[in-house]
Coordinates of C-alpha atoms in Angstrom, one line a residue:
Chain D
M1 CA 132.6 84.2 67.6
T2 CA 129.1 85.6 67.4
E3 CA 127.7 84.2 64.3
M4 CA 124.2 85.5 65.2
N5 CA 125.3 89.2 64.8
D6 CA 125.9 88.8 61.1
K7 CA 122.5 87.3 60.2
K8 CA 119.6 89.3 58.8
D9 CA 118.7 92.2 61.1
D10 CA 115.4 91.6 62.7
S11 CA 116.8 92.4 66.1
I12 CA 115.0 94.2 68.9
L13 CA 117.8 94.7 71.3
S14 CA 121.4 95.3 70.5
I15 CA 124.2 95.0 73.1
E16 CA 127.2 96.9 72.0
H17 CA 130.6 96.5 73.6
L18 CA 129.2 96.1 77.1
S19 CA 131.6 95.8 79.9
I20 CA 130.6 95.7 83.6
R21 CA 133.1 96.2 86.3
Y22 CA 132.5 95.6 90.1
S23 CA 134.1 97.8 92.8
D24 CA 137.0 95.5 93.3
D25 CA 138.0 96.0 89.6
K26 CA 136.7 92.5 88.7
L27 CA 135.2 92.5 85.2
A28 CA 131.9 90.7 85.4
V29 CA 131.1 91.2 81.8
K30 CA 133.8 91.6 79.2
D31 CA 133.1 93.5 76.0
V32 CA 129.9 91.7 75.0
S33 CA 128.2 92.5 71.8
A34 CA 125.1 90.7 70.7
K35 CA 121.8 91.3 68.9
V36 CA 118.7 89.7 70.2
K37 CA 116.1 88.7 67.7
K38 CA 112.5 89.8 68.0
K39 CA 109.9 87.3 69.2
T40 CA 112.4 84.5 70.0
I41 CA 113.6 82.9 73.2
T42 CA 117.3 83.5 73.8
A43 CA 119.0 81.4 76.5
I44 CA 122.1 82.6 78.3
M45 CA 124.1 79.7 79.6
G46 CA 127.3 79.3 81.4
P47 CA 128.9 78.1 84.7
S48 CA 128.3 79.9 87.9
G49 CA 130.0 83.3 88.1
C50 CA 130.3 83.6 84.4
G51 CA 128.5 86.9 84.4
K52 CA 125.2 85.7 82.8
T53 CA 123.0 87.1 85.5
T54 CA 124.9 90.4 85.5
L55 CA 124.4 90.6 81.7
L56 CA 120.7 89.9 82.1
R57 CA 120.3 92.4 84.8
A58 CA 122.2 95.0 82.8
I59 CA 119.4 94.8 80.1
N60 CA 116.9 96.5 82.4
R61 CA 119.5 98.2 84.6
M62 CA 118.8 96.1 87.7
H63 CA 122.5 95.6 88.1
E64 CA 122.8 99.2 89.2
L65 CA 121.5 98.0 92.6
Y66 CA 124.9 96.5 93.3
P67 CA 127.1 99.1 94.9
D68 CA 129.9 100.8 92.9
I69 CA 129.1 99.2 89.6
H70 CA 130.8 100.6 86.5
T71 CA 129.2 100.1 83.1
E72 CA 130.7 100.8 79.7
G73 CA 129.2 100.3 76.3
K74 CA 125.6 100.6 75.0
I75 CA 122.5 98.6 74.9
M76 CA 120.2 99.8 72.2
L77 CA 116.4 99.2 72.4
G78 CA 115.2 100.2 69.0
D79 CA 117.1 103.4 68.4
E80 CA 117.4 104.4 72.1
N81 CA 120.3 103.7 74.4
I82 CA 118.7 102.2 77.6
Y83 CA 121.3 104.0 79.7
D84 CA 119.8 107.3 78.5
M85 CA 116.3 106.3 79.3
S86 CA 114.5 106.7 82.6
T87 CA 114.4 103.5 84.6
I88 CA 110.6 103.8 84.8
N89 CA 110.2 103.8 81.0
L90 CA 112.9 101.2 80.5
R91 CA 111.4 98.8 83.0
R92 CA 107.9 99.2 81.6
R93 CA 109.3 98.0 78.2
I94 CA 111.7 95.4 79.6
G95 CA 110.2 93.4 82.4
M96 CA 111.9 90.9 84.7
V97 CA 111.0 87.6 86.4
F98 CA 113.2 86.3 89.2
Q99 CA 114.6 83.1 90.4
R100 CA 112.3 82.7 93.3
P101 CA 108.6 83.6 92.9
N102 CA 108.2 87.0 94.7
P103 CA 104.6 88.2 94.6
F104 CA 103.9 91.0 97.0
P105 CA 102.6 89.2 100.2
T106 CA 100.6 92.2 101.4
M107 CA 98.6 92.6 98.1
S108 CA 95.7 90.6 96.7
I109 CA 96.2 88.5 93.5
Y110 CA 94.4 91.3 91.6
D111 CA 96.6 94.0 93.0
N112 CA 99.7 92.0 92.3
V113 CA 98.9 91.8 88.6
I114 CA 98.5 95.6 88.4
A115 CA 101.2 96.3 91.0
G116 CA 103.3 98.0 88.3
Y117 CA 100.6 100.6 87.6
K118 CA 99.8 101.1 91.3
L119 CA 103.5 101.5 92.4
N120 CA 104.1 104.0 89.6
G121 CA 101.1 106.0 90.4
I122 CA 99.4 105.4 87.1
H123 CA 95.7 105.7 87.5
L124 CA 93.4 103.4 85.5
K125 CA 89.7 103.2 85.1
R126 CA 88.1 100.2 86.8
S127 CA 87.2 98.6 83.5
E128 CA 90.8 99.0 82.2
R129 CA 92.2 97.4 85.3
D130 CA 89.8 94.5 85.1
E131 CA 90.7 94.0 81.5
I132 CA 94.5 94.1 82.2
V133 CA 94.1 91.6 85.1
E134 CA 92.0 89.2 83.1
R135 CA 94.2 89.4 80.0
S136 CA 97.5 89.0 82.0
L137 CA 96.2 86.1 84.0
K138 CA 94.8 84.4 81.0
N139 CA 98.1 84.8 79.2
V140 CA 99.8 82.8 82.0
A141 CA 97.0 80.3 82.2
L142 CA 96.2 81.2 85.7
W143 CA 92.9 82.8 85.2
D144 CA 90.7 79.7 85.6
E145 CA 92.6 78.8 88.8
V146 CA 92.3 82.1 90.6
K147 CA 89.3 83.9 89.1
D148 CA 87.1 83.2 92.1
S149 CA 89.8 84.5 94.6
L150 CA 91.2 87.5 92.8
H151 CA 90.8 89.7 95.9
S152 CA 92.4 87.4 98.4
R153 CA 96.1 87.2 99.0
G154 CA 98.1 84.8 97.0
N155 CA 99.6 82.9 100.0
F156 CA 97.7 79.7 99.1
L157 CA 99.1 79.5 95.6
S158 CA 101.7 76.9 94.9
G159 CA 105.3 77.9 93.9
G160 CA 104.6 77.4 90.2
Q161 CA 101.3 79.4 90.4
Q162 CA 103.1 82.2 92.2
Q163 CA 105.8 82.2 89.5
R164 CA 103.1 82.5 86.9
L165 CA 101.5 85.3 88.8
C166 CA 104.9 87.1 88.7
V167 CA 105.0 86.6 84.9
A168 CA 101.5 88.0 84.8
R169 CA 102.6 91.0 86.8
T170 CA 105.3 91.6 84.2
L171 CA 103.0 91.1 81.3
A172 CA 100.5 93.6 82.7
F173 CA 102.8 96.4 81.4
K174 CA 102.8 94.9 77.9
P175 CA 106.6 94.9 77.7
K176 CA 108.6 94.3 74.6
I177 CA 111.1 92.1 76.3
I178 CA 110.8 89.8 79.3
L179 CA 114.0 88.8 81.2
L180 CA 113.9 85.7 83.2
D181 CA 116.6 84.8 85.7
E182 CA 116.5 81.0 86.2
P183 CA 112.7 81.2 86.6
T184 CA 112.3 77.5 87.3
S185 CA 115.2 76.7 89.5
A186 CA 113.0 76.8 92.6
L187 CA 110.2 74.8 91.1
D188 CA 109.2 71.1 90.8
P189 CA 109.3 69.4 87.4
I190 CA 105.6 69.7 86.7
S191 CA 105.5 73.4 87.5
T192 CA 108.7 73.8 85.4
A193 CA 107.1 72.2 82.4
K194 CA 104.1 74.5 82.7
I195 CA 106.4 77.6 82.8
E196 CA 108.3 76.3 79.8
D197 CA 105.1 75.8 77.8
L198 CA 104.0 79.3 78.9
L199 CA 107.3 80.8 77.6
V200 CA 107.0 79.1 74.3
E201 CA 103.4 80.4 74.1
L202 CA 104.5 83.9 75.0
K203 CA 107.1 84.0 72.3
Q204 CA 104.4 84.8 69.8
E205 CA 104.0 88.2 71.2
Y206 CA 107.1 88.9 73.3
T207 CA 110.9 88.6 73.1
I208 CA 112.2 86.4 75.9
I209 CA 115.7 86.3 77.3
L210 CA 116.3 83.6 79.8
V211 CA 119.3 82.8 82.1
T212 CA 119.4 79.1 82.8
H213 CA 121.7 76.6 84.5
N214 CA 119.7 73.8 82.9
M215 CA 121.1 72.9 79.5
S216 CA 118.2 70.6 78.6
Q217 CA 115.9 73.5 79.4
A218 CA 117.8 75.7 77.0
A219 CA 117.7 72.9 74.4
R220 CA 114.0 72.4 74.8
I221 CA 112.7 75.9 74.6
S222 CA 115.2 78.4 73.2
D223 CA 115.7 79.4 69.6
N224 CA 119.1 81.0 70.2
A225 CA 121.7 80.5 72.8
M226 CA 124.6 82.4 74.3
F227 CA 127.4 80.7 76.1
M228 CA 129.3 82.8 78.5
Y229 CA 132.5 82.0 80.3
L230 CA 134.5 84.2 82.7
G231 CA 132.5 87.3 81.6
E232 CA 133.1 86.7 77.9
L233 CA 130.5 85.8 75.4
V234 CA 132.2 82.8 73.9
E235 CA 129.5 81.7 71.5
Y236 CA 126.2 82.9 70.3
D237 CA 124.3 80.9 67.8
S238 CA 121.0 79.2 67.1
T239 CA 120.4 76.7 69.8
K240 CA 120.3 73.8 67.4
D241 CA 123.7 74.7 65.9
M242 CA 125.3 75.3 69.2
F243 CA 124.1 72.0 70.6
T244 CA 124.9 69.9 67.6
N245 CA 128.0 71.7 66.4
P246 CA 129.6 74.0 68.9
R247 CA 132.4 76.0 67.3
D248 CA 134.4 76.9 70.4
P249 CA 136.1 74.1 72.4
R250 CA 135.0 75.7 75.7
T251 CA 131.4 75.5 74.6
E252 CA 131.8 71.9 73.7
A253 CA 133.4 71.2 77.0
Y254 CA 130.6 72.8 78.8
L255 CA 127.8 71.2 76.8
T256 CA 129.4 67.8 77.3
G257 CA 129.6 68.3 81.0
K258 CA 133.3 68.7 81.4
F259 CA 132.8 71.6 83.7
G260 CA 129.9 73.7 84.9
Chain X
M1 CA 135.1 40.8 112.1
D2 CA 136.8 38.3 114.3
Q3 CA 139.6 40.6 114.9
T4 CA 137.3 43.4 115.9
T5 CA 135.5 41.2 118.4
T6 CA 138.7 40.2 120.0
L7 CA 139.9 43.8 120.1
N8 CA 136.6 44.8 121.8
K9 CA 136.9 42.0 124.3
K10 CA 140.4 43.1 125.1
Y11 CA 139.3 46.7 125.6
I12 CA 136.4 45.6 127.8
S13 CA 138.8 43.4 129.9
T14 CA 141.2 46.3 130.3
L15 CA 138.3 48.4 131.5
S16 CA 137.1 45.8 134.0
D17 CA 140.7 45.5 135.2
K18 CA 140.3 49.1 136.4
D19 CA 136.7 48.4 137.3
D20 CA 136.5 50.6 140.4
I21 CA 138.0 53.7 138.9
G22 CA 135.8 53.5 135.8
N23 CA 132.6 53.0 137.7
L24 CA 133.4 55.7 140.2
L25 CA 134.1 58.2 137.5
I26 CA 130.8 57.4 135.7
R27 CA 128.9 57.5 139.0
S28 CA 130.2 60.9 140.0
R29 CA 129.5 62.3 136.5
K30 CA 125.9 61.1 136.8
L31 CA 125.6 62.6 140.2
K32 CA 126.9 66.0 139.0
D33 CA 124.5 65.9 136.1
R34 CA 121.6 65.3 138.4
L35 CA 122.7 68.0 140.9
F36 CA 123.1 70.5 138.1
K37 CA 119.6 69.7 136.7
I38 CA 118.0 70.0 140.1
A39 CA 119.7 73.3 140.8
A40 CA 118.7 74.7 137.4
M41 CA 115.1 73.7 137.9
F42 CA 115.1 75.0 141.5
F43 CA 116.2 78.5 140.4
S44 CA 113.9 78.7 137.5
F45 CA 111.1 77.7 139.8
I46 CA 112.0 80.6 142.1
T47 CA 111.9 83.0 139.2
I48 CA 108.5 81.8 138.0
A49 CA 107.2 81.8 141.6
M50 CA 108.3 85.4 142.0
V51 CA 106.2 86.5 139.1
F52 CA 103.1 84.7 140.4
L53 CA 103.8 86.0 144.0
I54 CA 104.0 89.6 142.7
I55 CA 100.7 89.3 140.7
G56 CA 99.1 87.4 143.6
S57 CA 99.9 89.9 146.3
L58 CA 99.0 92.9 144.0
L59 CA 95.6 91.3 143.3
A60 CA 95.1 90.3 147.0
K61 CA 95.7 93.9 148.1
G62 CA 94.4 95.9 145.2
L63 CA 91.4 94.1 143.8
K64 CA 89.0 95.4 146.4
Q65 CA 89.7 99.0 145.3
I66 CA 89.0 98.2 141.7
N67 CA 85.4 99.3 140.9
W68 CA 83.6 101.6 138.5
A69 CA 84.7 104.7 140.4
F70 CA 88.3 103.6 140.1
F71 CA 88.2 104.2 136.4
T72 CA 85.9 107.2 136.3
Q73 CA 86.8 109.4 139.2
V74 CA 89.9 111.2 140.5
A75 CA 91.5 110.4 143.9
P76 CA 89.7 111.9 147.0
D77 CA 91.4 114.2 149.4
T78 CA 93.3 112.8 152.3
F79 CA 90.5 113.6 154.8
S80 CA 87.7 111.7 153.0
A81 CA 90.1 108.8 152.4
M82 CA 90.8 108.7 156.1
M83 CA 87.1 108.8 157.0
A84 CA 86.3 106.0 154.6
K85 CA 89.2 103.9 156.0
S86 CA 88.2 104.4 159.6
S87 CA 84.7 103.3 158.8
G88 CA 86.0 100.2 157.1
Q89 CA 85.0 101.2 153.6
V90 CA 87.0 101.3 150.4
I91 CA 88.5 104.6 149.5
P92 CA 86.1 106.5 147.3
G93 CA 87.3 107.8 143.9
G94 CA 89.9 106.4 141.6
I95 CA 92.8 107.3 139.2
V96 CA 91.0 108.5 136.1
N97 CA 93.4 111.5 135.9
G98 CA 96.3 109.1 135.9
I99 CA 94.9 106.7 133.4
L100 CA 93.9 109.4 130.9
G101 CA 97.2 111.3 131.6
S102 CA 99.3 108.2 130.9
I103 CA 97.4 107.6 127.6
Y104 CA 97.8 111.2 126.7
L105 CA 101.5 111.2 127.4
V106 CA 102.2 107.9 125.6
A107 CA 100.1 108.9 122.6
L108 CA 101.9 112.2 122.2
A109 CA 105.3 110.5 122.7
S110 CA 104.4 107.9 120.1
A111 CA 103.3 110.6 117.6
M112 CA 106.8 112.0 118.0
A113 CA 108.9 108.9 118.3
V114 CA 107.2 106.6 115.7
P115 CA 107.7 108.5 112.5
F116 CA 111.3 109.5 113.5
G117 CA 112.1 106.0 114.7
I118 CA 110.8 104.3 111.5
L119 CA 112.5 106.7 109.2
I120 CA 115.8 106.3 111.0
G121 CA 115.3 102.5 111.1
V122 CA 114.7 102.5 107.3
Y123 CA 117.8 104.6 106.8
I124 CA 120.0 102.3 108.8
Y125 CA 118.6 99.3 107.0
E126 CA 119.0 100.7 103.6
N127 CA 122.6 101.9 104.2
S128 CA 123.7 99.2 106.6
K129 CA 127.2 99.1 105.1
K130 CA 127.8 102.8 105.4
R131 CA 129.8 104.3 108.2
Y132 CA 127.2 107.0 109.1
A133 CA 124.5 104.3 109.5
A134 CA 126.8 102.3 111.8
I135 CA 127.3 105.5 113.9
I136 CA 123.6 106.1 114.2
R137 CA 123.0 102.5 115.2
D138 CA 125.7 102.8 118.0
I139 CA 124.2 106.1 119.2
A140 CA 120.7 104.5 119.3
D141 CA 122.2 101.8 121.5
I142 CA 123.9 104.3 123.8
L143 CA 120.6 106.3 124.0
Q144 CA 118.9 103.1 125.1
G145 CA 121.3 102.9 128.0
V146 CA 120.9 106.4 129.3
P147 CA 119.2 106.4 132.7
S148 CA 115.7 107.6 132.5
I149 CA 116.2 110.2 135.2
V150 CA 118.9 111.8 133.1
I151 CA 116.5 112.0 130.2
G152 CA 114.1 113.7 132.6
I153 CA 116.6 116.3 133.5
I154 CA 117.4 117.0 129.9
A155 CA 113.7 117.4 129.1
Y156 CA 113.4 119.7 132.1
I157 CA 116.2 122.1 130.9
W158 CA 115.2 121.9 127.2
I159 CA 111.4 122.1 127.5
V160 CA 110.1 122.9 131.0
V161 CA 112.4 125.9 131.7
P162 CA 112.6 127.7 128.3
L163 CA 109.5 126.5 126.4
T164 CA 106.5 125.7 128.5
K165 CA 107.7 127.7 131.5
G166 CA 106.4 125.0 133.9
Y167 CA 105.7 121.3 134.1
S168 CA 103.7 120.2 131.1
V169 CA 102.3 117.3 129.1
F170 CA 104.6 118.3 126.2
A171 CA 107.8 118.1 128.3
G172 CA 106.7 114.7 129.7
S173 CA 106.0 113.3 126.3
V174 CA 109.2 114.5 124.9
A175 CA 111.1 112.7 127.6
L176 CA 109.1 109.5 126.9
A177 CA 109.6 109.9 123.1
I178 CA 113.4 110.1 123.6
M179 CA 113.2 106.8 125.5
M180 CA 111.0 105.2 122.9
L181 CA 113.2 106.3 119.9
P182 CA 116.1 103.8 120.1
L183 CA 113.7 100.9 120.7
I184 CA 111.7 101.8 117.6
V185 CA 114.8 102.4 115.5
R186 CA 116.2 99.0 116.3
S187 CA 112.9 97.1 116.0
T188 CA 112.3 98.8 112.6
E189 CA 115.7 97.8 111.4
E190 CA 115.3 94.2 112.6
S191 CA 111.8 93.7 111.1
L192 CA 112.9 95.2 107.8
K193 CA 115.8 92.7 107.7
M194 CA 113.1 90.0 107.8
V195 CA 111.6 91.2 104.5
P196 CA 113.1 89.1 101.6
E197 CA 115.4 91.1 99.4
T198 CA 113.5 89.6 96.4
L199 CA 110.4 91.7 97.2
K200 CA 112.4 94.9 96.9
E201 CA 113.8 93.7 93.6
A202 CA 110.4 92.8 92.3
A203 CA 109.2 96.4 93.0
I204 CA 112.3 98.0 91.5
A205 CA 112.0 95.8 88.4
L206 CA 108.6 97.3 87.9
G207 CA 110.2 100.8 87.7
T208 CA 108.9 101.8 91.1
P209 CA 110.5 105.0 92.5
Y210 CA 112.6 104.5 95.6
Y211 CA 110.3 106.1 98.1
K212 CA 107.4 104.0 97.0
V213 CA 109.5 100.8 97.3
I214 CA 109.8 101.8 101.0
L215 CA 106.3 103.1 101.6
R216 CA 104.3 100.6 99.6
V217 CA 106.4 97.4 99.7
L218 CA 109.0 97.3 102.5
I219 CA 106.9 98.9 105.3
P220 CA 103.6 97.0 104.6
S221 CA 105.5 93.8 104.4
S222 CA 107.1 94.3 107.8
F223 CA 104.0 95.8 109.3
S224 CA 103.5 93.3 112.1
G225 CA 107.1 93.6 113.2
L226 CA 106.9 97.4 113.2
M227 CA 103.7 97.3 115.3
G228 CA 105.1 94.8 117.7
G229 CA 108.2 97.0 118.2
I230 CA 106.0 100.1 118.8
L231 CA 103.8 98.3 121.3
L232 CA 106.8 97.0 123.1
A233 CA 108.3 100.5 123.3
I234 CA 105.0 101.9 124.6
S235 CA 104.9 99.2 127.3
R236 CA 108.5 100.1 128.3
V237 CA 107.8 103.8 128.9
L238 CA 104.3 103.3 130.4
G239 CA 105.8 102.5 133.7
E240 CA 108.4 105.2 133.8
T241 CA 108.2 107.5 136.8
A242 CA 111.5 109.3 137.2
P243 CA 111.5 111.3 134.0
L244 CA 107.8 112.3 134.5
M245 CA 108.5 113.7 138.0
L246 CA 110.9 116.2 136.4
T247 CA 108.7 117.1 133.5
T248 CA 105.0 116.8 134.1
L249 CA 104.9 116.5 137.9
G250 CA 101.3 115.4 138.3
N251 CA 97.8 116.8 138.4
P252 CA 94.9 116.0 140.8
Q253 CA 92.5 116.7 138.0
V254 CA 92.1 115.4 134.4
N255 CA 93.9 117.8 132.1
W256 CA 94.0 118.1 128.3
H257 CA 96.0 121.3 128.0
I258 CA 99.4 120.5 126.4
E259 CA 101.2 123.2 128.3
K260 CA 99.8 122.2 131.7
P261 CA 100.9 119.4 134.0
V262 CA 99.2 116.1 133.8
S263 CA 99.1 113.0 136.0
A264 CA 100.2 109.5 135.1
V265 CA 99.6 106.1 136.8
P266 CA 103.2 105.6 138.1
L267 CA 103.2 109.2 139.4
L268 CA 100.0 108.6 141.3
I269 CA 101.5 105.5 142.9
W270 CA 104.4 107.6 144.1
Q271 CA 102.0 110.2 145.5
F272 CA 99.8 107.6 147.2
Y273 CA 102.9 106.2 148.8
N274 CA 103.6 109.5 150.4
D275 CA 100.1 109.7 152.0
P276 CA 99.4 107.1 154.7
N277 CA 95.6 107.4 154.1
M278 CA 95.9 106.6 150.4
V279 CA 97.9 103.4 150.8
D280 CA 95.2 101.1 149.5
L281 CA 95.1 103.0 146.2
I282 CA 98.8 102.1 145.6
W283 CA 97.9 98.4 145.2
S284 CA 95.0 98.9 142.9
S285 CA 96.9 101.4 140.7
A286 CA 99.8 98.9 140.6
V287 CA 97.4 96.1 139.5
F288 CA 96.1 98.4 136.7
L289 CA 99.5 99.4 135.5
M290 CA 100.8 95.8 135.6
G291 CA 97.7 94.6 133.8
F292 CA 98.0 97.3 131.1
V293 CA 101.6 96.6 130.4
L294 CA 101.0 92.8 130.4
I295 CA 98.3 93.2 127.8
L296 CA 100.5 95.4 125.6
N297 CA 103.3 92.9 125.9
L298 CA 101.1 90.0 125.0
A299 CA 99.6 91.9 122.1
S300 CA 103.0 92.7 120.7
R301 CA 104.0 89.1 121.0
W302 CA 100.9 88.0 119.3
I303 CA 101.4 90.5 116.5
C304 CA 105.0 89.5 116.1
A305 CA 104.2 85.8 116.0
K306 CA 101.8 86.4 113.1
K307 CA 104.7 87.8 111.1
K308 CA 105.0 85.6 108.1
I309 CA 105.9 86.4 104.5

């Protein structure tokens, strides 16, 4: 089932027998085990309601926001179980970007980038702050566009620029892993292409896990792909192998558009 | 195509067979429509006219009393008011004790009601599905319906009798604070609902502790809504008279002592009403009160309209 788990171990994150149950006893994620390789892009695909977003959110424990959630299993980041870590430390190491761009409307562009430090009460010297802001915005190729208006609010930015600002906000913490939940579903094709280029660029330094509805996006940018169906991890393989030679009939049916 | 046309023709011919009834029906409908429209416009015109008549007659009667002294001096005694009136002059003095008293009372009431109201509003918003929050929300609605005189009596037996041993600013502002509380609770909840859930998630995904999500993200993002609600609550209680009569009574002089009685503009209007020589001051005080409340109302609307995230 999960060919990837047997390959050479250069993984950064290891999901071990993870099951997530909602209040009404519905299993959202069923006994998923997977190892995510360092400095790659891993796409999680599957039809709506298959548990892919829940799985992604479980990786930095954002799923705990849902009421009465019940989680079994482990997720190992290095040799630490994330469910034994404090959420502050965990979320500094595993950042998240959401479906819709959500910069803080009351903060300037500058403050948005270092929002993680401000909101956690971490004090930085001015020079450190400047350095983090510049590095993060350059990383997302937004620096040239906003360097003259760093201290104004980001309302005038386009949706794509706002989403890149959100990526910069996540990068400011220098996380190990970046989780993205359908980051381009609210964007136009040109902005989408820019975000995709950005993700491929970021892969050199970061590990990226991406939920996507868009199969061609997964094919374009991901190295490995998971296919989930009804809470189950049906197939996990290199993207190339999965798209050219799916092993499970359900994966094949999904990839050929029989359902989804 | 041909078939449809013939069908249509047939239908039209059946209609014209009953020509009179059809036409009559349509005509009476149009007539009712018109009548209804005219009636609706007439009554709405009356309502609008009423507002302008009120403002007009207040200005006509009160404007002549509004001068520098009106804002800087206290009201004269009956005798000098009578002398001024009989010699055809405006009544000397003004309502500075009432203006400052009203501001004092409302400021103190806000200092009590705003933090409580916002905290309760945040609690209800954050726990909207819990039973306890639903109960608090219902109680806030009930509190909003309690007659203001009843709140005055409560403040009298809770504060005036045991605590300040007499009418006081403190008692008056407690009464007003109780009246402001439900308004602020509900407006806080409503304006927090306007903040997109995604902002909260963004803050949590950065590892932000819960209290900072509320203080640094939720409240700043709904600031204009919160301010609008507070201003509206202030303008609601600014004109309250009944609870103040039972709690702070009134004071012919400016007072800053929290345990002493203080005056307020609506209280002064009532006092002027009871003194035939002071009648002219009723109108100018009413103009002032109405203007003040109107400005607060417009300000709160303006702030709420700026709300965009």
